[in-house]
Amino acid sequence: MAKSDPAETSPLLAPRDGAATLDDDREAHAAAAAAAAAATPNGTGQSAQQADDADGVKQLGNRIYVLLPAVAIGLLLSALDQLITLASYTKMGNDLNALDSVSWIATSYFLTLTSCQPLYGKLSDIFGRKECLLFAYAVFGLGCLGCGLAGTMLQLCVARGVAGVGGGGMTAVVSILVSDIVPLRERGVWQGYINIVFAVGTATGAPLGGILADSIGWRWSFIGQTPLCIVAALIVYFALDLPPPSTDHVFAKMRRVDFLGALTLVGAVFSLLLGLDAGSRGGSGSGGGGWTGRTALVSLGVAAPLLLAAFLYVEARVAAHPFAPGRVVLAPRMAACYMANFFGMAAQMGAFFFLPLCFQAVHGFGAAASGALLVPGMVCGVAASIAGGWTIKRTGRFYWVTVAGFGLLFAALPVLAVGLWRRDVLLEEAGYVVCLIGAYSGVTTSLIGLLANAAVEDTAVVVACSYLFRSLGSSIGISICSAVLQQVLRGELDRRLVGDDAREIEDRVRQNLDYIRHLAPEVAEMVRASYQRAALASLAPAFGFAGVAFLFTFGVRETAIRK
């Protein structure tokens, strides 16, 4: 086949003499898969698949060994950032006197990540994988710098939102690159190698964030990421030898990007989160007006439904190239995987985002100790993800691994709840570790299920939509669990604290945990018990999310991996 201008379907790395282009590789994969499916049971099908796998590894295998080191530092930064933030957000809330608003540190990040991540699938097809990855590093670095310089919670959340724009590309584009050049049967294994990089980031990020927060301050954990972003961008620029993107006019390219869909989606999600936050604040001194207040009613009853309807209309009727096309999202073979991802991430993030708060408010640990307690779960979760990938490679099957993963998440959350009820740190840690083992393995194998059921030309969109549902689940899970936590915390403090200074104490301990140390022992215990009950209550929606995710796994369609 004659080739015209190089595009993103050209070789991802400069080919050696005689090397096949990516289009040729994909055509060969499709032809071999069709031959295998149509073969009679005399051994022909098995030979076709073996030949296909061998050709894929021979032609494409060498490229991944150049790709992975080049993008590893960006993946490391992404993992570091999330765990540094998770381990030290209570310190941020204390310093900015806005502890009851710390959920926005995460939700603002996931909000922009949610809206931008699907766009990277289309943008990387138009402008090139390398160009999008460099853009992501630049924006993420600027966002981290803004976080370090923030003087108010609003400024911090805005900067986290900027970082989310870059963070979406740092993960999505890498996943698309790996999906491009790795045969699907090997995909789980290479995803496991990527997860090893994440494991290094998570193993160091949580304690590092806590140590920095307890010593020189949490701001430096963000500022320090900016020079690392510069290093990552330089490595990608010089090490990734990707072909130039197509030469279409820039405005012609931009018309193919579904910006209107992204704007309506982020508006709908923001309205939902704003309404949940306003409702959970009630009539306290921090404002909000409660669930019957104007902000909650307008956001939840008017803005969110209208913007969601607008998003669906744009995707169905307006966008020429929707980032969430119906054939990808609503296909029966893939919808169950997407929904399992959504509810699984809602359960995982909704439950675990507030663990450091519990460690510090209930148990009295510092930020460094709280961060260290997060490490075992992250490491075990990544190990489970790698094991799931190897299982798929050996068997070519993913259904039962996915069911078992989300089932384990659902079954282990009650263990975490019992630990919180008894204030037993070891039991809390055990429940947390088992939950992450299930969540990490389930999410990884469900991505394989999506790719196994997707057309080759939809690979980038499928991966981007997978991250869309994960990010949406994370945002909504954190927001709903935060709303429950704040609502119950306010009620428990109202019930337990009496006296003329009760309301002042309530407002202060909801804004700054350090204030607990200055209270009389019996009053401090009342506050800790209130946080304990609130943390327990916040696990209820997470448990519900996990149950729904588990149910959706039974709708996943098993497909023998032959690509």
PDB file of N, CA and C in Angstrom, residues 416-450:
ATOM      1  N   LEU A 416     -12.381  -3.059  56.832  1.00  0.00           N
ATOM      2  CA  LEU A 416     -11.914  -1.704  57.125  1.00  0.00           C
ATOM      3  C   LEU A 416     -12.869  -1.002  58.083  1.00  0.00           C
ATOM      4  N   ALA A 417     -14.166  -1.181  57.878  1.00  0.00           N
ATOM      5  CA  ALA A 417     -15.158  -0.537  58.745  1.00  0.00           C
ATOM      6  C   ALA A 417     -15.066  -1.054  60.177  1.00  0.00           C
ATOM      7  N   VAL A 418     -14.881  -2.362  60.344  1.00  0.00           N
ATOM      8  CA  VAL A 418     -14.743  -2.922  61.698  1.00  0.00           C
ATOM      9  C   VAL A 418     -13.497  -2.362  62.372  1.00  0.00           C
ATOM     10  N   GLY A 419     -12.406  -2.225  61.614  1.00  0.00           N
ATOM     11  CA  GLY A 419     -11.195  -1.637  62.178  1.00  0.00           C
ATOM     12  C   GLY A 419     -11.419  -0.214  62.649  1.00  0.00           C
ATOM     13  N   LEU A 420     -12.138   0.583  61.861  1.00  0.00           N
ATOM     14  CA  LEU A 420     -12.455   1.952  62.275  1.00  0.00           C
ATOM     15  C   LEU A 420     -13.342   1.956  63.518  1.00  0.00           C
ATOM     16  N   TRP A 421     -14.308   1.062  63.566  1.00  0.00           N
ATOM     17  CA  TRP A 421     -15.210   0.993  64.721  1.00  0.00           C
ATOM     18  C   TRP A 421     -14.442   0.678  66.004  1.00  0.00           C
ATOM     19  N   ARG A 422     -13.457  -0.228  65.892  1.00  0.00           N
ATOM     20  CA  ARG A 422     -12.684  -0.646  67.073  1.00  0.00           C
ATOM     21  C   ARG A 422     -11.439   0.212  67.287  1.00  0.00           C
ATOM     22  N   ARG A 423     -11.181   1.135  66.392  1.00  0.00           N
ATOM     23  CA  ARG A 423      -9.942   1.930  66.417  1.00  0.00           C
ATOM     24  C   ARG A 423      -8.715   1.020  66.434  1.00  0.00           C
ATOM     25  N   ASP A 424      -8.766   0.004  65.626  1.00  0.00           N
ATOM     26  CA  ASP A 424      -7.692  -0.982  65.515  1.00  0.00           C
ATOM     27  C   ASP A 424      -6.924  -0.694  64.227  1.00  0.00           C
ATOM     28  N   VAL A 425      -5.738  -0.116  64.360  1.00  0.00           N
ATOM     29  CA  VAL A 425      -4.971   0.291  63.184  1.00  0.00           C
ATOM     30  C   VAL A 425      -4.589  -0.908  62.326  1.00  0.00           C
ATOM     31  N   LEU A 426      -4.218  -2.031  62.956  1.00  0.00           N
ATOM     32  CA  LEU A 426      -3.821  -3.208  62.183  1.00  0.00           C
ATOM     33  C   LEU A 426      -4.985  -3.744  61.353  1.00  0.00           C
ATOM     34  N   LEU A 427      -6.179  -3.760  61.933  1.00  0.00           N
ATOM     35  CA  LEU A 427      -7.345  -4.233  61.194  1.00  0.00           C
ATOM     36  C   LEU A 427      -7.715  -3.255  60.084  1.00  0.00           C
ATOM     37  N   GLU A 428      -7.599  -1.971  60.361  1.00  0.00           N
ATOM     38  CA  GLU A 428      -7.827  -0.968  59.316  1.00  0.00           C
ATOM     39  C   GLU A 428      -6.855  -1.175  58.158  1.00  0.00           C
ATOM     40  N   GLU A 429      -5.594  -1.400  58.504  1.00  0.00           N
ATOM     41  CA  GLU A 429      -4.573  -1.578  57.476  1.00  0.00           C
ATOM     42  C   GLU A 429      -4.827  -2.841  56.666  1.00  0.00           C
ATOM     43  N   ALA A 430      -5.245  -3.917  57.337  1.00  0.00           N
ATOM     44  CA  ALA A 430      -5.529  -5.169  56.631  1.00  0.00           C
ATOM     45  C   ALA A 430      -6.676  -4.986  55.641  1.00  0.00           C
ATOM     46  N   GLY A 431      -7.743  -4.338  56.086  1.00  0.00           N
ATOM     47  CA  GLY A 431      -8.863  -4.096  55.182  1.00  0.00           C
ATOM     48  C   GLY A 431      -8.472  -3.225  54.011  1.00  0.00           C
ATOM     49  N   TYR A 432      -7.674  -2.208  54.281  1.00  0.00           N
ATOM     50  CA  TYR A 432      -7.215  -1.291  53.233  1.00  0.00           C
ATOM     51  C   TYR A 432      -6.363  -2.018  52.201  1.00  0.00           C
ATOM     52  N   VAL A 433      -5.442  -2.878  52.659  1.00  0.00           N
ATOM     53  CA  VAL A 433      -4.557  -3.602  51.748  1.00  0.00           C
ATOM     54  C   VAL A 433      -5.353  -4.544  50.849  1.00  0.00           C
ATOM     55  N   VAL A 434      -6.264  -5.310  51.442  1.00  0.00           N
ATOM     56  CA  VAL A 434      -7.044  -6.268  50.652  1.00  0.00           C
ATOM     57  C   VAL A 434      -7.941  -5.540  49.652  1.00  0.00           C
ATOM     58  N   CYS A 435      -8.506  -4.417  50.064  1.00  0.00           N
ATOM     59  CA  CYS A 435      -9.334  -3.631  49.142  1.00  0.00           C
ATOM     60  C   CYS A 435      -8.540  -3.190  47.921  1.00  0.00           C
ATOM     61  N   LEU A 436      -7.319  -2.723  48.138  1.00  0.00           N
ATOM     62  CA  LEU A 436      -6.527  -2.251  47.001  1.00  0.00           C
ATOM     63  C   LEU A 436      -6.051  -3.402  46.128  1.00  0.00           C
ATOM     64  N   ILE A 437      -5.809  -4.562  46.713  1.00  0.00           N
ATOM     65  CA  ILE A 437      -5.474  -5.734  45.899  1.00  0.00           C
ATOM     66  C   ILE A 437      -6.602  -6.021  44.918  1.00  0.00           C
ATOM     67  N   GLY A 438      -7.829  -5.985  45.416  1.00  0.00           N
ATOM     68  CA  GLY A 438      -8.967  -6.221  44.538  1.00  0.00           C
ATOM     69  C   GLY A 438      -9.178  -5.117  43.528  1.00  0.00           C
ATOM     70  N   ALA A 439      -9.093  -3.862  43.981  1.00  0.00           N
ATOM     71  CA  ALA A 439      -9.362  -2.731  43.090  1.00  0.00           C
ATOM     72  C   ALA A 439      -8.338  -2.650  41.966  1.00  0.00           C
ATOM     73  N   TYR A 440      -7.056  -2.762  42.291  1.00  0.00           N
ATOM     74  CA  TYR A 440      -6.018  -2.629  41.273  1.00  0.00           C
ATOM     75  C   TYR A 440      -6.104  -3.749  40.238  1.00  0.00           C
ATOM     76  N   SER A 441      -6.302  -4.989  40.693  1.00  0.00           N
ATOM     77  CA  SER A 441      -6.373  -6.097  39.738  1.00  0.00           C
ATOM     78  C   SER A 441      -7.622  -5.989  38.875  1.00  0.00           C
ATOM     79  N   GLY A 442      -8.753  -5.595  39.467  1.00  0.00           N
ATOM     80  CA  GLY A 442      -9.991  -5.483  38.707  1.00  0.00           C
ATOM     81  C   GLY A 442      -9.940  -4.402  37.651  1.00  0.00           C
ATOM     82  N   VAL A 443      -9.400  -3.243  37.996  1.00  0.00           N
ATOM     83  CA  VAL A 443      -9.333  -2.137  37.039  1.00  0.00           C
ATOM     84  C   VAL A 443      -8.400  -2.478  35.881  1.00  0.00           C
ATOM     85  N   THR A 444      -7.264  -3.110  36.178  1.00  0.00           N
ATOM     86  CA  THR A 444      -6.316  -3.460  35.119  1.00  0.00           C
ATOM     87  C   THR A 444      -6.910  -4.472  34.151  1.00  0.00           C
ATOM     88  N   THR A 445      -7.517  -5.525  34.679  1.00  0.00           N
ATOM     89  CA  THR A 445      -8.042  -6.568  33.797  1.00  0.00           C
ATOM     90  C   THR A 445      -9.279  -6.102  33.033  1.00  0.00           C
ATOM     91  N   SER A 446     -10.047  -5.175  33.610  1.00  0.00           N
ATOM     92  CA  SER A 446     -11.204  -4.663  32.870  1.00  0.00           C
ATOM     93  C   SER A 446     -10.761  -3.836  31.662  1.00  0.00           C
ATOM     94  N   LEU A 447      -9.600  -3.177  31.750  1.00  0.00           N
ATOM     95  CA  LEU A 447      -9.070  -2.470  30.582  1.00  0.00           C
ATOM     96  C   LEU A 447      -8.728  -3.455  29.470  1.00  0.00           C
ATOM     97  N   ILE A 448      -8.185  -4.605  29.838  1.00  0.00           N
ATOM     98  CA  ILE A 448      -7.915  -5.637  28.837  1.00  0.00           C
ATOM     99  C   ILE A 448      -9.217  -6.101  28.198  1.00  0.00           C
ATOM    100  N   GLY A 449     -10.273  -6.216  29.016  1.00  0.00           N
ATOM    101  CA  GLY A 449     -11.570  -6.597  28.475  1.00  0.00           C
ATOM    102  C   GLY A 449     -12.092  -5.592  27.467  1.00  0.00           C
ATOM    103  N   LEU A 450     -11.896  -4.311  27.744  1.00  0.00           N
ATOM    104  CA  LEU A 450     -12.316  -3.273  26.805  1.00  0.00           C
ATOM    105  C   LEU A 450     -11.559  -3.381  25.490  1.00  0.00           C
TER     106      LEU A 450
END
